[in-house]
Amino acid sequence: MRTLISTAFISLDGVVEGPGGEPGYRNSGWTFKGVEFLPEAFEIKGREQKEAAAILLGRTSYEAFSPVWPDMEDFADYKAMPKYVVSTTLTEDDLVSNWGETTILRSLDEVAALKETEGGPIIVHGSAALNRALSDAGLIDRYHLLVFPLLLGAGKRLFSATDKDAQKLKLVEHEAYANGLQKNVFDVVR
């Protein structure tokens, strides 16, 4: 079974919306406004590209990343990697042609079936709504969180507000950095 890893820039109060400057969100760009850049705090992002074998995205994140990431040197390792987009509305005509193989999945059952295939880890970037649905369905195996020392209040959250049984996590890697960022890697305990 393949490991499904959720990776996120997240505020201390759980917001993941608009970290890179996406329009339409009050606090857009919060990952670089007023937070000193320390390369060592972002080491995990490069490691993710080397360790992942596929990318899983929701429609909204695919539509945000696909026009930009294929030509960015920072994300070069993702270009050749298979991509999967969970969407009930996207069509093949909506997919970009310069980002490698992309498959549209129509349901969480198809994500569960993908996890049963051979291959390395599948990484989920962005995709707040998809992350919540994957978590509720018990499909996430690991979280890679870069926690920013900010309280953003309103905004899309990584974690579901669904009333459910507690889900135990095991901290397997952590570090705090001089700029206040914290790296927390959690395995989901089954």
PDB file of C-alpha atoms in Angstrom:
ATOM      1  CA  MET A   1       0.000   0.000   0.000  1.00  0.00           C
ATOM      2  CA  ARG A   2       1.234   3.476  -0.866  1.00  0.00           C
ATOM      3  CA  THR A   3       1.654   6.169   1.792  1.00  0.00           C
ATOM      4  CA  LEU A   4      -0.516   9.280   1.397  1.00  0.00           C
ATOM      5  CA  ILE A   5       1.223  12.369   2.793  1.00  0.00           C
ATOM      6  CA  SER A   6      -0.525  15.679   3.401  1.00  0.00           C
ATOM      7  CA  THR A   7       1.936  18.576   3.313  1.00  0.00           C
ATOM      8  CA  ALA A   8       0.952  22.087   4.305  1.00  0.00           C
ATOM      9  CA  PHE A   9       2.023  25.529   5.335  1.00  0.00           C
ATOM     10  CA  ILE A  10      -0.302  26.158   8.257  1.00  0.00           C
ATOM     11  CA  SER A  11      -0.890  28.975  10.715  1.00  0.00           C
ATOM     12  CA  LEU A  12      -0.919  28.193  14.413  1.00  0.00           C
ATOM     13  CA  ASP A  13      -4.726  28.396  14.326  1.00  0.00           C
ATOM     14  CA  GLY A  14      -5.011  25.911  11.460  1.00  0.00           C
ATOM     15  CA  VAL A  15      -5.475  28.154   8.407  1.00  0.00           C
ATOM     16  CA  VAL A  16      -3.929  27.022   5.110  1.00  0.00           C
ATOM     17  CA  GLU A  17      -5.566  29.484   2.712  1.00  0.00           C
ATOM     18  CA  GLY A  18      -3.485  31.808   0.513  1.00  0.00           C
ATOM     19  CA  PRO A  19       0.038  31.063   1.774  1.00  0.00           C
ATOM     20  CA  GLY A  20       1.765  32.067  -1.462  1.00  0.00           C
ATOM     21  CA  GLY A  21      -0.084  35.221  -2.426  1.00  0.00           C
ATOM     22  CA  GLU A  22      -3.174  33.806  -4.124  1.00  0.00           C
ATOM     23  CA  PRO A  23      -5.736  36.565  -4.776  1.00  0.00           C
ATOM     24  CA  GLY A  24      -9.019  36.905  -2.948  1.00  0.00           C
ATOM     25  CA  TYR A  25      -7.914  36.169   0.602  1.00  0.00           C
ATOM     26  CA  ARG A  26      -7.388  38.929   3.157  1.00  0.00           C
ATOM     27  CA  ASN A  27      -4.093  37.558   4.507  1.00  0.00           C
ATOM     28  CA  SER A  28      -2.772  36.242   1.194  1.00  0.00           C
ATOM     29  CA  GLY A  29       0.995  35.703   1.151  1.00  0.00           C
ATOM     30  CA  TRP A  30       1.286  35.169   4.893  1.00  0.00           C
ATOM     31  CA  THR A  31       4.216  32.733   4.525  1.00  0.00           C
ATOM     32  CA  PHE A  32       6.595  35.452   3.392  1.00  0.00           C
ATOM     33  CA  LYS A  33       5.166  38.678   4.827  1.00  0.00           C
ATOM     34  CA  GLY A  34       6.966  39.484   8.045  1.00  0.00           C
ATOM     35  CA  VAL A  35       8.519  36.024   8.418  1.00  0.00           C
ATOM     36  CA  GLU A  36      12.291  35.891   7.957  1.00  0.00           C
ATOM     37  CA  PHE A  37      13.268  33.328   5.312  1.00  0.00           C
ATOM     38  CA  LEU A  38      15.533  30.609   6.674  1.00  0.00           C
ATOM     39  CA  PRO A  39      16.425  27.946   4.072  1.00  0.00           C
ATOM     40  CA  GLU A  40      16.824  25.250   6.707  1.00  0.00           C
ATOM     41  CA  ALA A  41      13.174  25.641   7.697  1.00  0.00           C
ATOM     42  CA  PHE A  42      12.132  24.634   4.185  1.00  0.00           C
ATOM     43  CA  GLU A  43      14.467  21.636   3.784  1.00  0.00           C
ATOM     44  CA  ILE A  44      11.486  19.297   4.023  1.00  0.00           C
ATOM     45  CA  LYS A  45       9.981  20.784   0.851  1.00  0.00           C
ATOM     46  CA  GLY A  46      12.976  19.659  -1.229  1.00  0.00           C
ATOM     47  CA  ARG A  47      12.994  16.280   0.481  1.00  0.00           C
ATOM     48  CA  GLU A  48       9.321  15.805  -0.381  1.00  0.00           C
ATOM     49  CA  GLN A  49      10.072  16.193  -4.086  1.00  0.00           C
ATOM     50  CA  LYS A  50      12.824  13.576  -3.876  1.00  0.00           C
ATOM     51  CA  GLU A  51      10.765  11.075  -1.865  1.00  0.00           C
ATOM     52  CA  ALA A  52       7.326  11.409  -3.484  1.00  0.00           C
ATOM     53  CA  ALA A  53       6.361   9.238  -6.448  1.00  0.00           C
ATOM     54  CA  ALA A  54       3.102  11.050  -7.323  1.00  0.00           C
ATOM     55  CA  ILE A  55       1.122  14.197  -6.547  1.00  0.00           C
ATOM     56  CA  LEU A  56      -2.553  14.307  -5.561  1.00  0.00           C
ATOM     57  CA  LEU A  57      -4.446  17.600  -5.820  1.00  0.00           C
ATOM     58  CA  GLY A  58      -7.967  18.890  -5.547  1.00  0.00           C
ATOM     59  CA  ARG A  59      -9.415  20.810  -8.483  1.00  0.00           C
ATOM     60  CA  THR A  60      -8.883  24.284  -7.023  1.00  0.00           C
ATOM     61  CA  SER A  61      -5.221  23.648  -6.201  1.00  0.00           C
ATOM     62  CA  TYR A  62      -4.647  22.016  -9.586  1.00  0.00           C
ATOM     63  CA  GLU A  63      -6.087  25.095 -11.294  1.00  0.00           C
ATOM     64  CA  ALA A  64      -3.801  27.338  -9.186  1.00  0.00           C
ATOM     65  CA  PHE A  65      -0.589  25.284  -9.507  1.00  0.00           C
ATOM     66  CA  SER A  66      -0.786  23.905 -13.066  1.00  0.00           C
ATOM     67  CA  PRO A  67      -0.250  27.226 -14.879  1.00  0.00           C
ATOM     68  CA  VAL A  68       2.801  28.038 -12.705  1.00  0.00           C
ATOM     69  CA  TRP A  69       4.574  24.973 -11.281  1.00  0.00           C
ATOM     70  CA  PRO A  70       5.530  23.253 -14.585  1.00  0.00           C
ATOM     71  CA  ASP A  71       7.983  26.053 -15.423  1.00  0.00           C
ATOM     72  CA  MET A  72       9.304  26.726 -11.901  1.00  0.00           C
ATOM     73  CA  GLU A  73      12.783  25.443 -11.112  1.00  0.00           C
ATOM     74  CA  ASP A  74      11.776  25.089  -7.435  1.00  0.00           C
ATOM     75  CA  PHE A  75       9.289  22.367  -8.447  1.00  0.00           C
ATOM     76  CA  ALA A  76      11.260  20.705 -11.265  1.00  0.00           C
ATOM     77  CA  ASP A  77      11.129  17.226  -9.700  1.00  0.00           C
ATOM     78  CA  TYR A  78       7.342  17.299  -9.767  1.00  0.00           C
ATOM     79  CA  LYS A  79       7.167  17.859 -13.532  1.00  0.00           C
ATOM     80  CA  ALA A  80       7.790  14.248 -14.582  1.00  0.00           C
ATOM     81  CA  MET A  81       5.887  12.774 -11.646  1.00  0.00           C
ATOM     82  CA  PRO A  82       2.384  11.357 -12.251  1.00  0.00           C
ATOM     83  CA  LYS A  83      -0.324  13.714 -11.056  1.00  0.00           C
ATOM     84  CA  TYR A  84      -3.836  12.867  -9.887  1.00  0.00           C
ATOM     85  CA  VAL A  85      -6.610  15.440  -9.570  1.00  0.00           C
ATOM     86  CA  VAL A  86      -9.741  14.680  -7.581  1.00  0.00           C
ATOM     87  CA  SER A  87     -12.635  16.442  -9.278  1.00  0.00           C
ATOM     88  CA  THR A  88     -16.183  15.774 -10.376  1.00  0.00           C
ATOM     89  CA  THR A  89     -16.127  18.677 -12.839  1.00  0.00           C
ATOM     90  CA  LEU A  90     -12.712  18.775 -14.585  1.00  0.00           C
ATOM     91  CA  THR A  91     -12.441  17.258 -18.047  1.00  0.00           C
ATOM     92  CA  GLU A  92      -9.389  16.100 -19.992  1.00  0.00           C
ATOM     93  CA  ASP A  93      -9.595  19.374 -21.945  1.00  0.00           C
ATOM     94  CA  ASP A  94      -9.057  21.314 -18.686  1.00  0.00           C
ATOM     95  CA  LEU A  95      -5.655  19.686 -18.050  1.00  0.00           C
ATOM     96  CA  VAL A  96      -2.430  21.466 -18.973  1.00  0.00           C
ATOM     97  CA  SER A  97      -0.218  19.748 -21.542  1.00  0.00           C
ATOM     98  CA  ASN A  98       3.214  20.724 -20.158  1.00  0.00           C
ATOM     99  CA  TRP A  99       3.130  19.077 -16.716  1.00  0.00           C
ATOM    100  CA  GLY A 100       3.376  15.386 -17.481  1.00  0.00           C
ATOM    101  CA  GLU A 101       0.880  12.594 -17.006  1.00  0.00           C
ATOM    102  CA  THR A 102      -2.286  13.699 -15.181  1.00  0.00           C
ATOM    103  CA  THR A 103      -5.228  11.476 -14.271  1.00  0.00           C
ATOM    104  CA  ILE A 104      -8.599  12.718 -13.067  1.00  0.00           C
ATOM    105  CA  LEU A 105     -10.078  10.786 -10.140  1.00  0.00           C
ATOM    106  CA  ARG A 106     -13.811  11.191  -9.551  1.00  0.00           C
ATOM    107  CA  SER A 107     -14.157   9.955  -5.960  1.00  0.00           C
ATOM    108  CA  LEU A 108     -12.427   9.117  -2.700  1.00  0.00           C
ATOM    109  CA  ASP A 109     -12.969   5.454  -3.585  1.00  0.00           C
ATOM    110  CA  GLU A 110     -10.666   6.017  -6.565  1.00  0.00           C
ATOM    111  CA  VAL A 111      -8.094   7.612  -4.229  1.00  0.00           C
ATOM    112  CA  ALA A 112      -8.350   4.557  -1.950  1.00  0.00           C
ATOM    113  CA  ALA A 113      -7.807   2.309  -4.978  1.00  0.00           C
ATOM    114  CA  LEU A 114      -4.771   4.386  -6.014  1.00  0.00           C
ATOM    115  CA  LYS A 115      -3.273   3.848  -2.552  1.00  0.00           C
ATOM    116  CA  GLU A 116      -3.554   0.079  -3.125  1.00  0.00           C
ATOM    117  CA  THR A 117      -1.319   0.219  -6.225  1.00  0.00           C
ATOM    118  CA  GLU A 118       2.424  -0.354  -6.350  1.00  0.00           C
ATOM    119  CA  GLY A 119       4.702   2.665  -6.015  1.00  0.00           C
ATOM    120  CA  GLY A 120       6.120   5.201  -3.638  1.00  0.00           C
ATOM    121  CA  PRO A 121       4.463   7.895  -1.540  1.00  0.00           C
ATOM    122  CA  ILE A 122       1.729  10.151  -2.885  1.00  0.00           C
ATOM    123  CA  ILE A 123       1.934  13.763  -1.711  1.00  0.00           C
ATOM    124  CA  VAL A 124      -1.004  16.158  -1.352  1.00  0.00           C
ATOM    125  CA  HIS A 125      -0.219  19.883  -1.761  1.00  0.00           C
ATOM    126  CA  GLY A 126      -2.722  22.640  -0.970  1.00  0.00           C
ATOM    127  CA  SER A 127      -6.178  21.166  -1.513  1.00  0.00           C
ATOM    128  CA  ALA A 128      -7.849  22.141   1.778  1.00  0.00           C
ATOM    129  CA  ALA A 129     -11.259  20.627   0.969  1.00  0.00           C
ATOM    130  CA  LEU A 130      -9.668  17.448  -0.365  1.00  0.00           C
ATOM    131  CA  ASN A 131      -7.462  17.138   2.741  1.00  0.00           C
ATOM    132  CA  ARG A 132     -10.488  17.357   5.012  1.00  0.00           C
ATOM    133  CA  ALA A 133     -12.340  14.699   2.988  1.00  0.00           C
ATOM    134  CA  LEU A 134      -9.270  12.423   2.888  1.00  0.00           C
ATOM    135  CA  SER A 135      -8.832  12.754   6.649  1.00  0.00           C
ATOM    136  CA  ASP A 136     -12.489  12.017   7.329  1.00  0.00           C
ATOM    137  CA  ALA A 137     -12.219   8.916   5.103  1.00  0.00           C
ATOM    138  CA  GLY A 138      -9.102   7.708   6.970  1.00  0.00           C
ATOM    139  CA  LEU A 139      -6.910   7.903   3.860  1.00  0.00           C
ATOM    140  CA  ILE A 140      -4.081  10.160   5.121  1.00  0.00           C
ATOM    141  CA  ASP A 141      -1.077   8.311   6.551  1.00  0.00           C
ATOM    142  CA  ARG A 142       1.276  11.192   7.375  1.00  0.00           C
ATOM    143  CA  TYR A 143       1.253  14.968   7.845  1.00  0.00           C
ATOM    144  CA  HIS A 144       4.195  17.243   6.992  1.00  0.00           C
ATOM    145  CA  LEU A 145       3.350  20.569   8.612  1.00  0.00           C
ATOM    146  CA  LEU A 146       5.336  23.790   8.562  1.00  0.00           C
ATOM    147  CA  VAL A 147       3.605  25.764  11.296  1.00  0.00           C
ATOM    148  CA  PHE A 148       3.918  29.535  11.038  1.00  0.00           C
ATOM    149  CA  PRO A 149       3.804  31.699  14.205  1.00  0.00           C
ATOM    150  CA  LEU A 150       0.659  33.505  13.074  1.00  0.00           C
ATOM    151  CA  LEU A 151      -3.001  33.615  14.005  1.00  0.00           C
ATOM    152  CA  LEU A 152      -4.981  34.313  10.846  1.00  0.00           C
ATOM    153  CA  GLY A 153      -8.513  33.874  12.153  1.00  0.00           C
ATOM    154  CA  ALA A 154     -10.778  33.268   9.176  1.00  0.00           C
ATOM    155  CA  GLY A 155      -9.728  31.147   6.224  1.00  0.00           C
ATOM    156  CA  LYS A 156      -9.762  27.622   4.863  1.00  0.00           C
ATOM    157  CA  ARG A 157      -8.566  25.117   7.408  1.00  0.00           C
ATOM    158  CA  LEU A 158      -6.586  21.941   6.927  1.00  0.00           C
ATOM    159  CA  PHE A 159      -8.467  19.884   9.468  1.00  0.00           C
ATOM    160  CA  SER A 160     -12.090  18.860   9.341  1.00  0.00           C
ATOM    161  CA  ALA A 161     -14.669  20.147  11.808  1.00  0.00           C
ATOM    162  CA  THR A 162     -16.588  16.863  11.484  1.00  0.00           C
ATOM    163  CA  ASP A 163     -17.653  15.347  14.798  1.00  0.00           C
ATOM    164  CA  LYS A 164     -15.708  12.079  14.848  1.00  0.00           C
ATOM    165  CA  ASP A 165     -13.705   9.806  17.094  1.00  0.00           C
ATOM    166  CA  ALA A 166     -10.277  11.069  18.116  1.00  0.00           C
ATOM    167  CA  GLN A 167      -7.496  10.265  15.666  1.00  0.00           C
ATOM    168  CA  LYS A 168      -4.145   9.658  17.301  1.00  0.00           C
ATOM    169  CA  LEU A 169      -0.973  10.985  15.663  1.00  0.00           C
ATOM    170  CA  LYS A 170       2.626  10.025  16.420  1.00  0.00           C
ATOM    171  CA  LEU A 171       5.242  12.779  16.190  1.00  0.00           C
ATOM    172  CA  VAL A 172       8.119  11.304  14.164  1.00  0.00           C
ATOM    173  CA  GLU A 173      10.122  14.437  13.341  1.00  0.00           C
ATOM    174  CA  HIS A 174      10.130  17.996  14.659  1.00  0.00           C
ATOM    175  CA  GLU A 175      12.238  21.092  14.765  1.00  0.00           C
ATOM    176  CA  ALA A 176      11.807  24.725  15.740  1.00  0.00           C
ATOM    177  CA  TYR A 177      13.609  27.468  13.837  1.00  0.00           C
ATOM    178  CA  ALA A 178      14.890  30.907  14.814  1.00  0.00           C
ATOM    179  CA  ASN A 179      12.174  32.624  12.752  1.00  0.00           C
ATOM    180  CA  GLY A 180       9.442  30.912  14.791  1.00  0.00           C
ATOM    181  CA  LEU A 181       8.509  28.248  12.232  1.00  0.00           C
ATOM    182  CA  GLN A 182       8.044  24.712  13.471  1.00  0.00           C
ATOM    183  CA  LYS A 183       8.351  21.539  11.425  1.00  0.00           C
ATOM    184  CA  ASN A 184       6.073  18.784  12.665  1.00  0.00           C
ATOM    185  CA  VAL A 185       5.863  15.408  10.932  1.00  0.00           C
ATOM    186  CA  PHE A 186       3.140  13.117  12.235  1.00  0.00           C
ATOM    187  CA  ASP A 187       2.243   9.557  11.313  1.00  0.00           C
ATOM    188  CA  VAL A 188      -1.424   8.651  11.663  1.00  0.00           C
ATOM    189  CA  VAL A 189      -1.767   5.839  14.199  1.00  0.00           C
ATOM    190  CA  ARG A 190      -4.151   3.113  13.005  1.00  0.00           C
TER     191      ARG A 190
END
